[in-house]
Structures are given as C-alpha cells and as structure tokens.
PDB file of C-alpha atoms in Angstrom:
ATOM      1  CA  MET B   1      23.449  -2.028  -3.854  1.00  0.00           C
ATOM      2  CA  ARG B   2      20.497  -4.387  -4.391  1.00  0.00           C
ATOM      3  CA  ALA B   3      18.512  -4.189  -7.266  1.00  0.00           C
ATOM      4  CA  ARG B   4      15.285  -1.925  -6.175  1.00  0.00           C
ATOM      5  CA  ARG B   5      11.585  -3.693  -6.773  1.00  0.00           C
ATOM      6  CA  LEU B   6       8.595  -2.507  -7.891  1.00  0.00           C
ATOM      7  CA  GLU B   7       5.607  -3.051  -5.424  1.00  0.00           C
ATOM      8  CA  VAL B   8       2.374  -3.145  -8.043  1.00  0.00           C
ATOM      9  CA  CYS B   9      -1.273  -2.255  -6.316  1.00  0.00           C
ATOM     10  CA  VAL B  10      -3.794  -4.384  -8.138  1.00  0.00           C
ATOM     11  CA  ASP B  11      -7.667  -4.548  -7.292  1.00  0.00           C
ATOM     12  CA  ASP B  12      -8.833  -6.884  -9.530  1.00  0.00           C
ATOM     13  CA  ALA B  13      -7.989 -10.163 -11.299  1.00  0.00           C
ATOM     14  CA  ARG B  14      -6.959  -8.478 -14.939  1.00  0.00           C
ATOM     15  CA  GLY B  15      -4.802  -6.044 -12.745  1.00  0.00           C
ATOM     16  CA  LEU B  16      -2.889  -9.352 -11.065  1.00  0.00           C
ATOM     17  CA  ARG B  17      -2.134 -11.306 -14.063  1.00  0.00           C
ATOM     18  CA  ALA B  18      -0.890  -7.254 -16.054  1.00  0.00           C
ATOM     19  CA  ALA B  19       1.312  -6.342 -12.619  1.00  0.00           C
ATOM     20  CA  ILE B  20       3.368 -10.098 -13.098  1.00  0.00           C
ATOM     21  CA  ALA B  21       3.747 -10.139 -16.716  1.00  0.00           C
ATOM     22  CA  GLY B  22       5.223  -6.962 -17.079  1.00  0.00           C
ATOM     23  CA  GLY B  23       7.661  -8.081 -14.155  1.00  0.00           C
ATOM     24  CA  ALA B  24       7.002  -6.555 -10.836  1.00  0.00           C
ATOM     25  CA  ASP B  25       8.693  -7.805  -7.562  1.00  0.00           C
ATOM     26  CA  ARG B  26       5.512  -7.521  -5.181  1.00  0.00           C
ATOM     27  CA  ILE B  27       1.429  -6.831  -5.366  1.00  0.00           C
ATOM     28  CA  GLU B  28      -0.084  -4.843  -2.821  1.00  0.00           C
ATOM     29  CA  LEU B  29      -4.061  -7.067  -3.624  1.00  0.00           C
ATOM     30  CA  CYS B  30      -6.566  -4.578  -2.690  1.00  0.00           C
ATOM     31  CA  SER B  31     -10.538  -3.947  -3.826  1.00  0.00           C
ATOM     32  CA  ALA B  32     -11.146  -0.523  -4.557  1.00  0.00           C
ATOM     33  CA  LEU B  33      -8.430   1.462  -5.513  1.00  0.00           C
ATOM     34  CA  ALA B  34     -10.800   4.400  -6.458  1.00  0.00           C
ATOM     35  CA  SER B  35     -10.706   4.531  -2.684  1.00  0.00           C
ATOM     36  CA  GLY B  36      -7.477   4.310  -1.814  1.00  0.00           C
ATOM     37  CA  GLY B  37      -7.918   0.924  -1.920  1.00  0.00           C
ATOM     38  CA  LEU B  38     -10.212  -1.643   0.567  1.00  0.00           C
ATOM     39  CA  THR B  39      -9.429  -5.264   1.897  1.00  0.00           C
ATOM     40  CA  PRO B  40      -9.847  -7.666  -1.215  1.00  0.00           C
ATOM     41  CA  SER B  41     -12.454 -10.825  -1.765  1.00  0.00           C
ATOM     42  CA  PRO B  42     -11.320 -14.275  -1.103  1.00  0.00           C
ATOM     43  CA  GLY B  43     -11.713 -15.353  -4.385  1.00  0.00           C
ATOM     44  CA  LEU B  44      -9.359 -12.216  -5.127  1.00  0.00           C
ATOM     45  CA  MET B  45      -6.881 -13.975  -2.685  1.00  0.00           C
ATOM     46  CA  GLU B  46      -7.432 -17.130  -4.171  1.00  0.00           C
ATOM     47  CA  LEU B  47      -6.002 -16.775  -7.215  1.00  0.00           C
ATOM     48  CA  ALA B  48      -3.156 -14.359  -5.538  1.00  0.00           C
ATOM     49  CA  ALA B  49      -1.886 -17.468  -3.416  1.00  0.00           C
ATOM     50  CA  ALA B  50      -1.134 -18.366  -7.023  1.00  0.00           C
ATOM     51  CA  ALA B  51       1.089 -16.178  -8.445  1.00  0.00           C
ATOM     52  CA  PRO B  52       4.853 -16.388  -8.561  1.00  0.00           C
ATOM     53  CA  VAL B  53       5.856 -12.959  -6.739  1.00  0.00           C
ATOM     54  CA  PRO B  54       5.067 -12.006  -3.405  1.00  0.00           C
ATOM     55  CA  VAL B  55       1.210 -10.342  -1.786  1.00  0.00           C
ATOM     56  CA  VAL B  56       0.602  -8.161   0.416  1.00  0.00           C
ATOM     57  CA  VAL B  57      -2.719  -7.813   1.550  1.00  0.00           C
ATOM     58  CA  MET B  58      -4.466  -4.713   1.835  1.00  0.00           C
ATOM     59  CA  ILE B  59      -6.708  -4.964   5.357  1.00  0.00           C
ATOM     60  CA  ARG B  60      -9.680  -1.574   5.392  1.00  0.00           C
ATOM     61  CA  PRO B  61     -12.805  -2.660   6.278  1.00  0.00           C
ATOM     62  CA  ARG B  62     -14.115   0.766   4.324  1.00  0.00           C
ATOM     63  CA  ALA B  63     -13.157   3.658   2.759  1.00  0.00           C
ATOM     64  CA  GLY B  64     -13.291   7.268   4.268  1.00  0.00           C
ATOM     65  CA  ALA B  65     -11.099   7.886   6.855  1.00  0.00           C
ATOM     66  CA  PHE B  66      -9.148   5.213   9.429  1.00  0.00           C
ATOM     67  CA  ASP B  67     -10.631   5.328  12.951  1.00  0.00           C
ATOM     68  CA  VAL B  68     -11.580   1.562  13.443  1.00  0.00           C
ATOM     69  CA  SER B  69     -14.742   1.007  15.285  1.00  0.00           C
ATOM     70  CA  PRO B  70     -14.802  -2.101  17.711  1.00  0.00           C
ATOM     71  CA  GLU B  71     -16.932  -3.896  14.802  1.00  0.00           C
ATOM     72  CA  ASP B  72     -14.088  -2.289  12.359  1.00  0.00           C
ATOM     73  CA  LEU B  73     -11.497  -4.243  14.042  1.00  0.00           C
ATOM     74  CA  GLY B  74     -13.687  -7.884  14.153  1.00  0.00           C
ATOM     75  CA  GLN B  75     -14.041  -7.515  10.088  1.00  0.00           C
ATOM     76  CA  MET B  76     -10.069  -6.611  10.774  1.00  0.00           C
ATOM     77  CA  CYS B  77      -9.018 -10.167  11.801  1.00  0.00           C
ATOM     78  CA  ALA B  78     -11.126 -12.409  10.084  1.00  0.00           C
ATOM     79  CA  ASP B  79      -9.841 -11.012   6.620  1.00  0.00           C
ATOM     80  CA  ILE B  80      -6.497 -11.390   8.798  1.00  0.00           C
ATOM     81  CA  ARG B  81      -7.462 -15.132   9.108  1.00  0.00           C
ATOM     82  CA  ALA B  82      -8.206 -15.283   5.194  1.00  0.00           C
ATOM     83  CA  VAL B  83      -4.943 -14.090   3.462  1.00  0.00           C
ATOM     84  CA  ARG B  84      -3.390 -16.339   6.483  1.00  0.00           C
ATOM     85  CA  SER B  85      -4.972 -18.944   4.782  1.00  0.00           C
ATOM     86  CA  PHE B  86      -4.043 -18.493   1.350  1.00  0.00           C
ATOM     87  CA  GLY B  87      -0.587 -18.318   2.353  1.00  0.00           C
ATOM     88  CA  LEU B  88      -0.421 -14.657   1.420  1.00  0.00           C
ATOM     89  CA  SER B  89       2.759 -12.939   2.726  1.00  0.00           C
ATOM     90  CA  GLY B  90       1.947 -10.234   5.149  1.00  0.00           C
ATOM     91  CA  ILE B  91      -0.282  -7.524   5.422  1.00  0.00           C
ATOM     92  CA  VAL B  92      -1.006  -3.383   5.229  1.00  0.00           C
ATOM     93  CA  VAL B  93      -2.938  -1.956   7.476  1.00  0.00           C
ATOM     94  CA  GLY B  94      -3.229   0.929   9.538  1.00  0.00           C
ATOM     95  CA  ALA B  95      -5.783   2.723  12.395  1.00  0.00           C
ATOM     96  CA  SER B  96      -5.934   6.529  13.461  1.00  0.00           C
ATOM     97  CA  ARG B  97      -7.603   8.208  16.187  1.00  0.00           C
ATOM     98  CA  PRO B  98      -9.334  11.195  15.824  1.00  0.00           C
ATOM     99  CA  ASP B  99      -6.654  13.196  16.673  1.00  0.00           C
ATOM    100  CA  GLY B 100      -4.298  11.790  13.210  1.00  0.00           C
ATOM    101  CA  ARG B 101      -1.986   9.631  15.713  1.00  0.00           C
ATOM    102  CA  LEU B 102      -1.890   6.187  15.161  1.00  0.00           C
ATOM    103  CA  ASP B 103      -3.880   4.215  17.176  1.00  0.00           C
ATOM    104  CA  GLN B 104      -2.202   1.714  19.056  1.00  0.00           C
ATOM    105  CA  GLU B 105      -3.692  -0.415  20.920  1.00  0.00           C
ATOM    106  CA  VAL B 106      -5.301  -0.994  17.351  1.00  0.00           C
ATOM    107  CA  LEU B 107      -3.094  -1.680  15.955  1.00  0.00           C
ATOM    108  CA  GLU B 108      -1.461  -3.810  18.528  1.00  0.00           C
ATOM    109  CA  HIS B 109      -4.705  -6.321  18.671  1.00  0.00           C
ATOM    110  CA  VAL B 110      -4.337  -6.422  14.938  1.00  0.00           C
ATOM    111  CA  LEU B 111      -0.407  -7.654  14.614  1.00  0.00           C
ATOM    112  CA  ASP B 112      -0.983 -10.599  17.080  1.00  0.00           C
ATOM    113  CA  ALA B 113      -4.229 -11.672  15.067  1.00  0.00           C
ATOM    114  CA  ALA B 114      -1.379 -11.084  11.955  1.00  0.00           C
ATOM    115  CA  LYS B 115       1.698 -12.796  14.669  1.00  0.00           C
ATOM    116  CA  GLY B 116       4.054 -14.261  11.925  1.00  0.00           C
ATOM    117  CA  LEU B 117       2.572 -12.512   9.120  1.00  0.00           C
ATOM    118  CA  PRO B 118       5.139  -9.604   7.539  1.00  0.00           C
ATOM    119  CA  ALA B 119       2.516  -6.315   8.314  1.00  0.00           C
ATOM    120  CA  VAL B 120       3.229  -2.920   6.414  1.00  0.00           C
ATOM    121  CA  LEU B 121       1.146   0.648   8.036  1.00  0.00           C
ATOM    122  CA  HIS B 122      -0.293   2.027   5.116  1.00  0.00           C
ATOM    123  CA  ARG B 123      -0.870   5.739   4.399  1.00  0.00           C
ATOM    124  CA  ALA B 124      -2.602   6.095   7.722  1.00  0.00           C
ATOM    125  CA  PHE B 125       0.929   7.843   8.516  1.00  0.00           C
ATOM    126  CA  ASP B 126       0.407  10.733   6.116  1.00  0.00           C
ATOM    127  CA  LEU B 127      -2.333  12.218   8.255  1.00  0.00           C
ATOM    128  CA  VAL B 128       0.088  12.215  12.130  1.00  0.00           C
ATOM    129  CA  PRO B 129       1.013  15.279  13.126  1.00  0.00           C
ATOM    130  CA  ASP B 130       4.516  14.273  14.367  1.00  0.00           C
ATOM    131  CA  ARG B 131       6.081  11.844  11.550  1.00  0.00           C
ATOM    132  CA  SER B 132       8.980  11.348  13.725  1.00  0.00           C
ATOM    133  CA  GLU B 133       6.809   9.860  17.042  1.00  0.00           C
ATOM    134  CA  ALA B 134       5.057   7.445  14.103  1.00  0.00           C
ATOM    135  CA  LEU B 135       8.034   5.974  13.089  1.00  0.00           C
ATOM    136  CA  GLU B 136       9.312   5.481  16.094  1.00  0.00           C
ATOM    137  CA  THR B 137       5.612   3.346  17.044  1.00  0.00           C
ATOM    138  CA  ALA B 138       6.021   2.118  13.909  1.00  0.00           C
ATOM    139  CA  ILE B 139       9.215   0.602  14.590  1.00  0.00           C
ATOM    140  CA  ARG B 140       8.474  -0.860  18.166  1.00  0.00           C
ATOM    141  CA  LEU B 141       5.499  -2.115  16.995  1.00  0.00           C
ATOM    142  CA  GLY B 142       6.770  -4.773  15.182  1.00  0.00           C
ATOM    143  CA  PHE B 143       5.839  -2.979  11.584  1.00  0.00           C
ATOM    144  CA  VAL B 144       8.206  -3.842   8.123  1.00  0.00           C
ATOM    145  CA  ARG B 145       7.505  -1.435   6.524  1.00  0.00           C
ATOM    146  CA  VAL B 146       5.641   2.335   5.472  1.00  0.00           C
ATOM    147  CA  LEU B 147       3.618   3.158   2.908  1.00  0.00           C
ATOM    148  CA  THR B 148       4.002   7.643   2.662  1.00  0.00           C
ATOM    149  CA  SER B 149       4.296   9.655   0.392  1.00  0.00           C
ATOM    150  CA  GLY B 150       5.493  12.329   3.095  1.00  0.00           C
ATOM    151  CA  GLY B 151       2.330  13.760   4.591  1.00  0.00           C
ATOM    152  CA  SER B 152       1.735  15.041   0.904  1.00  0.00           C
ATOM    153  CA  LYS B 153      -0.816  13.784  -2.115  1.00  0.00           C
ATOM    154  CA  THR B 154       1.540  12.133  -4.179  1.00  0.00           C
ATOM    155  CA  ALA B 155       5.031  11.120  -3.181  1.00  0.00           C
ATOM    156  CA  PRO B 156       6.491  13.412  -5.623  1.00  0.00           C
ATOM    157  CA  GLU B 157       5.636  16.098  -3.488  1.00  0.00           C
ATOM    158  CA  GLY B 158       6.440  14.925  -0.650  1.00  0.00           C
ATOM    159  CA  LEU B 159      10.007  13.684  -1.163  1.00  0.00           C
ATOM    160  CA  SER B 160      11.872  15.718   0.676  1.00  0.00           C
ATOM    161  CA  GLU B 161      10.022  14.509   3.312  1.00  0.00           C
ATOM    162  CA  ILE B 162      10.420  10.790   2.431  1.00  0.00           C
ATOM    163  CA  VAL B 163      14.110  11.347   2.311  1.00  0.00           C
ATOM    164  CA  ASP B 164      13.822  12.843   6.428  1.00  0.00           C
ATOM    165  CA  LEU B 165      12.000   9.496   6.854  1.00  0.00           C
ATOM    166  CA  VAL B 166      14.385   7.537   5.333  1.00  0.00           C
ATOM    167  CA  ARG B 167      17.592   9.181   7.603  1.00  0.00           C
ATOM    168  CA  LYS B 168      15.802   8.704  10.829  1.00  0.00           C
ATOM    169  CA  ALA B 169      14.341   5.670  10.132  1.00  0.00           C
ATOM    170  CA  ALA B 170      18.097   3.830   8.968  1.00  0.00           C
ATOM    171  CA  GLY B 171      17.484   1.035   8.630  1.00  0.00           C
ATOM    172  CA  ARG B 172      15.262  -0.249  11.014  1.00  0.00           C
ATOM    173  CA  ILE B 173      12.543  -0.091   8.724  1.00  0.00           C
ATOM    174  CA  GLU B 174      11.538  -0.192   5.077  1.00  0.00           C
ATOM    175  CA  ILE B 175      10.147   3.745   4.066  1.00  0.00           C
ATOM    176  CA  LEU B 176       7.948   2.689   0.580  1.00  0.00           C
ATOM    177  CA  PRO B 177       7.568   5.818  -1.464  1.00  0.00           C
ATOM    178  CA  GLY B 178       3.420   5.335  -3.080  1.00  0.00           C
ATOM    179  CA  SER B 179       0.430   7.695  -4.252  1.00  0.00           C
ATOM    180  CA  GLY B 180       1.564   9.671  -7.711  1.00  0.00           C
ATOM    181  CA  ILE B 181       4.499   7.735  -8.722  1.00  0.00           C
ATOM    182  CA  ASN B 182       4.855   6.812 -12.970  1.00  0.00           C
ATOM    183  CA  LEU B 183       7.746   7.492 -15.235  1.00  0.00           C
ATOM    184  CA  GLN B 184       6.981  11.306 -15.769  1.00  0.00           C
ATOM    185  CA  THR B 185       8.044  11.977 -11.772  1.00  0.00           C
ATOM    186  CA  VAL B 186      10.105   8.501 -10.507  1.00  0.00           C
ATOM    187  CA  GLY B 187      12.790  10.169 -11.579  1.00  0.00           C
ATOM    188  CA  PRO B 188      13.988  12.854  -8.384  1.00  0.00           C
ATOM    189  CA  ILE B 189      12.490   9.674  -6.531  1.00  0.00           C
ATOM    190  CA  LEU B 190      15.216   7.462  -7.709  1.00  0.00           C
ATOM    191  CA  ASP B 191      18.048  10.214  -7.555  1.00  0.00           C
ATOM    192  CA  ALA B 192      17.056  11.081  -3.959  1.00  0.00           C
ATOM    193  CA  LEU B 193      17.007   8.187  -3.223  1.00  0.00           C
ATOM    194  CA  PRO B 194      19.480   5.622  -4.342  1.00  0.00           C
ATOM    195  CA  GLU B 195      18.191   2.094  -2.175  1.00  0.00           C
ATOM    196  CA  VAL B 196      14.518   2.376  -1.603  1.00  0.00           C
ATOM    197  CA  ASP B 197      12.152   0.447  -3.754  1.00  0.00           C
ATOM    198  CA  ILE B 198       8.806   1.790  -5.530  1.00  0.00           C
ATOM    199  CA  HIS B 199       4.926   1.259  -4.494  1.00  0.00           C
ATOM    200  CA  ALA B 200       2.517   2.641  -8.358  1.00  0.00           C
ATOM    201  CA  SER B 201      -0.539   1.825  -9.713  1.00  0.00           C
ATOM    202  CA  CYS B 202       0.756   1.007 -12.640  1.00  0.00           C
ATOM    203  CA  SER B 203      -3.098   2.058 -13.801  1.00  0.00           C
ATOM    204  CA  GLY B 204      -3.552   3.232 -17.657  1.00  0.00           C
ATOM    205  CA  PRO B 205      -7.293   4.290 -18.889  1.00  0.00           C
ATOM    206  CA  ASP B 206      -9.833   1.635 -19.227  1.00  0.00           C
ATOM    207  CA  ALA B 207     -11.960   1.533 -21.846  1.00  0.00           C
ATOM    208  CA  GLU B 208     -15.114   3.929 -21.468  1.00  0.00           C
ATOM    209  CA  PRO B 209     -18.115   2.091 -20.140  1.00  0.00           C
ATOM    210  CA  LEU B 210     -21.731   1.125 -21.163  1.00  0.00           C
ATOM    211  CA  ALA B 211     -23.570   4.659 -21.131  1.00  0.00           C
ATOM    212  CA  GLY B 212     -26.008   3.330 -18.406  1.00  0.00           C
ATOM    213  CA  VAL B 213     -22.532   1.962 -16.072  1.00  0.00           C
ATOM    214  CA  ARG B 214     -21.932   5.369 -15.332  1.00  0.00           C
ATOM    215  CA  ALA B 215     -25.258   6.818 -15.424  1.00  0.00           C
ATOM    216  CA  LEU B 216     -27.055   4.660 -12.835  1.00  0.00           C
ATOM    217  CA  GLY B 217     -23.750   5.391 -11.123  1.00  0.00           C
ATOM    218  CA  PHE B 218     -22.419   2.709 -10.772  1.00  0.00           C
ATOM    219  CA  LEU B 219     -18.630   4.254 -11.522  1.00  0.00           C
ATOM    220  CA  ASP B 220     -17.626   7.728 -10.692  1.00  0.00           C
ATOM    221  CA  GLY B 221     -14.391   9.206 -12.167  1.00  0.00           C
ATOM    222  CA  ALA B 222     -11.828   7.830 -14.814  1.00  0.00           C
ATOM    223  CA  ALA B 223     -11.883   3.921 -15.708  1.00  0.00           C
ATOM    224  CA  ARG B 224      -8.531   3.015 -14.881  1.00  0.00           C
ATOM    225  CA  ARG B 225      -6.969  -0.182 -15.411  1.00  0.00           C
ATOM    226  CA  THR B 226      -3.600  -2.670 -14.404  1.00  0.00           C
ATOM    227  CA  ASP B 227      -1.383  -1.769 -17.706  1.00  0.00           C
ATOM    228  CA  GLU B 228       1.098  -4.439 -17.905  1.00  0.00           C
ATOM    229  CA  ALA B 229       3.336  -2.117 -20.387  1.00  0.00           C
ATOM    230  CA  ILE B 230       3.515   0.697 -17.836  1.00  0.00           C
ATOM    231  CA  VAL B 231       4.266  -2.014 -15.535  1.00  0.00           C
ATOM    232  CA  ARG B 232       7.102  -3.385 -17.738  1.00  0.00           C
ATOM    233  CA  ALA B 233       8.175   0.554 -18.154  1.00  0.00           C
ATOM    234  CA  LEU B 234       8.242   1.301 -14.510  1.00  0.00           C
ATOM    235  CA  LYS B 235      10.289  -1.838 -13.959  1.00  0.00           C
ATOM    236  CA  ALA B 236      12.332  -1.191 -16.170  1.00  0.00           C
ATOM    237  CA  ARG B 237      13.244   1.959 -15.367  1.00  0.00           C
ATOM    238  CA  ILE B 238      13.941   2.093 -11.631  1.00  0.00           C
ATOM    239  CA  SER B 239      16.236  -1.108 -12.475  1.00  0.00           C
ATOM    240  CA  SER B 240      18.160   0.909 -15.171  1.00  0.00           C
TER     241      SER B 240
END
C-alpha cells in the first residue's frame, strides 16, 4: 500500500510557503478560497513554479455557478496557456449545464486546450443529478482525478457516497475527498478509505484586519489563512 498524499489548497504566496514548509505533497493553487477557489494570478503561478512539489492550478474564471459562457471559455483557455508556460503540473476544472449535468462540450474544449496537462474535475461534480453517470463521463473524457464531497456540503457528511464512488471507479480514476476535512473530521475518512489521498485547506484564523478593511467591504466573513502547523499535523495524522 502506497503512502497517502496530502493536497493543500492555497490562495496566496504566504499560504503556498506554509503548505510547502508543513509537508504538503501537492498544492492546489487558487485565488479567493472563500469563494470556492478561482484562477490564481500569473504572479502567483510564477512563484508556485519554483515549488518542490507538484502544483495543480484552479481554472475557474468567476465565483458562483459553474456554467461556462463562450467568453468564459476563451478566458479559461488563455489561463491554461499560462499554466503551461510556467511548467506547472496540471489543472483543476469543471463545467455544468443548467440541469447540473457536466457540460461535456465545454470540457472537451478545455481538455483539448490542456492536452498534455493532467486534468482534475472539481466539485462541479457534486452538483450532478447522477454521480455514477458523471463518473463515467469524467473517465471517458480523460480526467485523472475527481475532487468531491460526495454531493454533500462536506466530505465527512458525504462519506458513504465517496466510498461508493471509489468502488465504482475501480482504479480507473482517482477519487479525492475534499471539503470540511481537518484534524477533527479526518478519522472516519481514513478508516473507511485506507488508500485515498486527502484534500484540505489546513487553514486557521488569521489576524483580524484593520476595522476599515471590513467596514468598507474588502472582507466578508472570517479571515483565514493556511497554517504551517496544521499542515504538518494533518500530514502526520494521515501518515500514521
């Protein structure tokens, strides 16, 4: 049995540094994690290109639903060219139709643009009406991995569905549990899925910003940041 890997999602340079220092095996590079993760800037991609671990890049042009307009698609393909130019390890992407099914036409365009870069299907997968059908679609399209909470808000809540997806995947594609995984919740996932990797933000509360930052609308909700100590502790937990 191979060692489990810990993938840490980060959305800024400090988070990138903390994840690497804490022992992350792979980085998912984003911006705006509070919005579920958006495409990072070229500057952050350039910094990540020097990371000693693989870095996969979120390709998501805006917050909200996962429908993709022609304009969105053009932007996504341009962002994929940037990922390639920096020599990063892959992309994380998804697209939905109005009924929640995967938008195969859009995904075929995106994967054609990404040819040669491994592609991960993000949690647009959790919105589909039939996950078994979507899993087969992801396999047929050539995705290497599916990031999923099993259709629930968090992976611990969707654990039984994730177990079923791993069974149905039968080694043809990797199933990566993500959302709501931390030191307090990871135990049942490790017990039920002895060979899966883990995706987590490993974030903790950040220092409260100046009052004006919140008052003027530059921050909505609690400030959080990737924490090196949490990364290290979760890595130790999944490796034990």
